[in-house]
Coordinates of C-alpha atoms in Angstrom, one line a residue:
L4 CA 28.3 -43.3 19.2
N5 CA 30.3 -40.1 19.7
I6 CA 31.0 -40.0 15.9
I7 CA 27.3 -40.5 15.1
F8 CA 26.2 -37.8 17.6
T9 CA 28.8 -35.4 16.2
L10 CA 27.7 -36.0 12.6
I11 CA 24.0 -35.5 13.6
Q12 CA 24.9 -32.3 15.4
L13 CA 27.0 -31.0 12.4
A14 CA 24.1 -31.9 10.0
W15 CA 21.6 -30.0 12.1
Q16 CA 23.9 -26.9 12.3
L17 CA 24.5 -27.0 8.5
N18 CA 20.7 -27.3 8.0
Q19 CA 20.0 -24.3 10.3
A20 CA 22.7 -22.2 8.6
Y21 CA 21.2 -23.0 5.2
Y22 CA 17.7 -22.0 6.2
Q23 CA 19.0 -18.9 7.9
K24 CA 20.8 -17.9 4.7
V25 CA 17.6 -18.5 2.7
I26 CA 15.6 -16.3 5.2
D27 CA 18.3 -13.5 5.0
N28 CA 18.2 -13.6 1.2
E29 CA 14.5 -13.4 1.1
R30 CA 14.5 -10.5 3.6
F31 CA 17.1 -8.7 1.5
K32 CA 15.0 -9.2 -1.7
T33 CA 11.9 -7.9 0.1
E34 CA 13.8 -4.8 1.3
I35 CA 15.2 -4.1 -2.2
T36 CA 11.7 -4.5 -3.7
E37 CA 10.2 -2.1 -1.2
A38 CA 12.9 0.4 -1.8
N39 CA 12.5 0.2 -5.5
L40 CA 8.7 0.6 -5.3
A41 CA 9.2 3.7 -3.0
V42 CA 11.5 5.3 -5.6
L43 CA 9.2 4.5 -8.5
T44 CA 6.1 5.7 -6.7
H45 CA 7.7 9.0 -5.6
Q46 CA 8.7 9.6 -9.2
L47 CA 5.0 10.2 -9.9
D48 CA 4.9 13.5 -7.9
P49 CA 6.9 15.7 -10.3
H50 CA 5.4 13.9 -13.3
F51 CA 1.9 14.5 -12.1
L52 CA 2.6 18.2 -11.2
F53 CA 4.5 18.9 -14.4
N54 CA 1.8 17.8 -16.8
N55 CA -1.2 19.2 -14.9
F56 CA 0.3 22.6 -14.0
N57 CA 1.2 22.9 -17.7
T58 CA -2.5 22.4 -18.5
L59 CA -3.6 24.8 -15.8
Y60 CA -1.2 27.5 -17.1
Y61 CA -3.0 27.5 -20.5
L62 CA -6.4 27.2 -19.0
I63 CA -6.1 30.3 -16.9
D64 CA -6.1 32.5 -20.0
E65 CA -8.9 30.6 -21.7
D66 CA -11.5 30.3 -18.9
Q67 CA -10.7 31.4 -15.3
T68 CA -13.9 29.8 -13.9
L69 CA -12.9 26.5 -15.4
A70 CA -9.3 27.0 -14.2
K71 CA -10.5 27.4 -10.6
R72 CA -12.6 24.2 -10.9
F73 CA -9.7 22.4 -12.5
L74 CA -7.4 23.5 -9.7
K75 CA -9.9 22.3 -7.0
N76 CA -10.2 18.9 -8.6
L77 CA -6.5 18.7 -9.1
S78 CA -5.9 19.5 -5.4
S79 CA -8.4 16.7 -4.5
I80 CA -6.5 14.2 -6.6
Y81 CA -3.1 15.3 -5.3
R82 CA -4.4 15.0 -1.7
H83 CA -5.3 11.4 -2.6
L84 CA -1.7 10.9 -3.9
L85 CA -0.2 12.2 -0.6
Q86 CA -2.5 10.1 1.5
R87 CA -1.5 7.0 -0.4
K88 CA 2.1 7.8 -1.1
D89 CA 3.5 5.0 1.1
E90 CA 1.2 2.3 -0.4
N91 CA 2.1 0.1 -3.3
Q92 CA -1.5 -1.0 -4.0
I93 CA -5.0 0.4 -3.3
P94 CA -8.5 -1.0 -3.9
A95 CA -9.3 -1.0 -7.6
L96 CA -12.6 0.7 -7.0
E97 CA -10.9 3.6 -5.3
E98 CA -8.4 4.0 -8.1
Y99 CA -11.3 3.9 -10.6
K100 CA -13.1 6.7 -8.8
I101 CA -10.0 8.9 -8.9
A102 CA -9.7 8.1 -12.6
Q103 CA -13.3 9.2 -13.1
Q104 CA -12.6 12.5 -11.3
Y105 CA -9.5 13.0 -13.5
W106 CA -11.3 12.4 -16.8
S107 CA -14.1 14.7 -15.8
I108 CA -11.4 17.4 -15.4
L109 CA -10.1 16.6 -18.8
Q110 CA -13.6 16.7 -20.4
E111 CA -14.3 20.1 -18.8
R112 CA -11.0 21.3 -20.4
Y113 CA -11.5 19.8 -23.9
A114 CA -15.3 19.5 -24.1
E115 CA -16.3 17.6 -27.3
A116 CA -12.7 17.4 -28.4
L117 CA -12.2 14.6 -25.9
Q118 CA -14.5 11.6 -25.9
V119 CA -14.3 8.9 -23.3
D120 CA -16.1 5.6 -23.8
N121 CA -16.2 4.0 -20.4
Q122 CA -17.1 0.3 -20.5
I123 CA -15.6 -0.7 -17.2
D124 CA -17.8 -3.1 -15.2
T125 CA -17.3 -2.3 -11.5
Q126 CA -18.2 -5.9 -10.7
H127 CA -14.8 -6.8 -12.1
L128 CA -13.0 -4.5 -9.6
H129 CA -14.4 -5.9 -6.4
E130 CA -11.7 -7.3 -4.1
K131 CA -9.0 -6.3 -6.6
Q132 CA -6.1 -4.0 -6.2
L133 CA -4.2 -1.5 -8.5
P134 CA -1.1 0.6 -8.0
P135 CA -2.0 4.2 -7.0
L136 CA -2.9 6.5 -9.9
V137 CA -2.2 3.9 -12.6
L138 CA -5.4 4.7 -14.5
Q139 CA -4.7 8.4 -14.2
Q140 CA -1.3 7.9 -15.7
L141 CA -2.8 6.2 -18.7
L142 CA -5.3 8.9 -19.3
E143 CA -2.7 11.6 -18.8
N144 CA -0.4 9.8 -21.2
A145 CA -3.1 9.7 -24.0
V146 CA -3.8 13.4 -23.6
K147 CA -0.2 14.5 -23.4
H148 CA 1.0 12.7 -26.5
N149 CA -1.9 13.3 -28.9
Q150 CA -3.5 16.3 -30.6
I151 CA -6.9 17.3 -29.3
D152 CA -9.3 19.6 -31.1
P153 CA -13.0 19.5 -32.2
Q154 CA -12.0 18.6 -35.8
Q155 CA -9.8 15.7 -34.6
P156 CA -11.3 14.5 -31.3
L157 CA -9.3 12.2 -29.1
Y158 CA -11.2 8.9 -28.4
I159 CA -10.3 7.0 -25.3
K160 CA -12.0 3.7 -24.5
L161 CA -11.8 1.8 -21.1
H162 CA -13.0 -1.7 -20.7
S163 CA -12.4 -4.5 -18.1
T164 CA -12.5 -8.2 -17.4
Y165 CA -12.0 -10.0 -14.1
Q166 CA -8.3 -10.1 -14.8
A167 CA -7.4 -6.7 -16.3
I168 CA -8.3 -3.2 -17.4
T169 CA -7.5 -2.0 -20.9
V170 CA -7.2 1.7 -22.0
V171 CA -7.2 2.3 -25.7
N172 CA -6.8 5.7 -27.4
K173 CA -6.8 6.9 -31.0
R174 CA -3.4 7.9 -32.1
N175 CA -2.8 11.4 -33.5
P176 CA 0.7 12.2 -32.2
K177 CA 1.7 15.7 -31.3
T178 CA 4.9 17.0 -32.9
P179 CA 7.0 17.9 -31.0
T180 CA 6.0 16.9 -27.5
T181 CA 7.6 17.6 -24.2
S182 CA 7.9 14.5 -21.9
T183 CA 9.7 13.6 -18.7
G184 CA 9.9 10.0 -19.9
I185 CA 8.6 8.6 -16.6
G186 CA 5.0 7.6 -17.2
I187 CA 4.8 4.3 -19.0
P188 CA 8.3 3.0 -17.8
N189 CA 7.3 3.8 -14.2
L190 CA 4.1 1.9 -14.6
M191 CA 5.8 -1.1 -16.1
A192 CA 8.5 -1.1 -13.4
R193 CA 6.0 -0.9 -10.6
Y194 CA 4.1 -3.8 -12.0
G195 CA 7.3 -5.7 -12.4
H196 CA 7.9 -5.5 -8.6
L197 CA 4.3 -6.4 -7.7
T198 CA 3.4 -9.3 -9.9
D199 CA 4.6 -11.7 -12.6
E200 CA 1.6 -10.7 -14.7
E201 CA 2.7 -8.5 -17.6
V202 CA 1.6 -5.0 -18.7
I203 CA 0.6 -5.5 -22.4
I204 CA 1.3 -2.6 -24.7
S205 CA 0.0 -2.7 -28.3
E206 CA 0.6 0.1 -30.8
T207 CA -0.5 0.5 -34.4
N208 CA -0.7 3.6 -36.7
N209 CA -4.2 4.2 -35.5
Q210 CA -4.3 3.3 -31.8
Y211 CA -2.4 2.8 -28.7
S212 CA -3.5 0.2 -26.1
V213 CA -2.3 -0.6 -22.6
T214 CA -3.7 -3.6 -20.6
I215 CA -2.9 -3.6 -16.9
P216 CA -3.5 -6.6 -14.6
L217 CA -5.9 -6.4 -11.7
L218 CA -4.0 -7.6 -8.6

């Protein structure tokens, strides 16, 4: 009986030790994931400022009234970034509204040289989440890497399903272009920590397409 009792006690202790190890490993993975997400999210700050201050710099000489409006809207978006800086996901509808504000800034800047075809159905966004400023990143990426002028307008199309949002832009690459190299890798890395769903990138000679999952 003593032997049986000892074996039962030993088995229970081993079982407890095993589950404690599993719990500790999962806690460690969670802490690492949260730390990685924090680093990746904070990378957006210099990236966001670098690209938009560069736009503002050229805009001041072209149209000071428009430059003031651009700066006001830019401040509003950056305020949103600061308010959400510690969050890994936000409501998709909120992210969509920020993207609308951002492309209105871009269209004020480029007028007919930038044409946005918005086919997003807001019904698809209800009760869904997105990483903060992910749509803004995609719009910014399209503008940054392509030539924009009235003779060669930049076309950007946005459309949605209940599973994802796709942003497609016509390709007319700038040469050369200055890049921090953070935008798309950051976006893919953030999604890699949040979901098993993949960010799908498709590129041809004529267009560049990014599909991001709704979470």
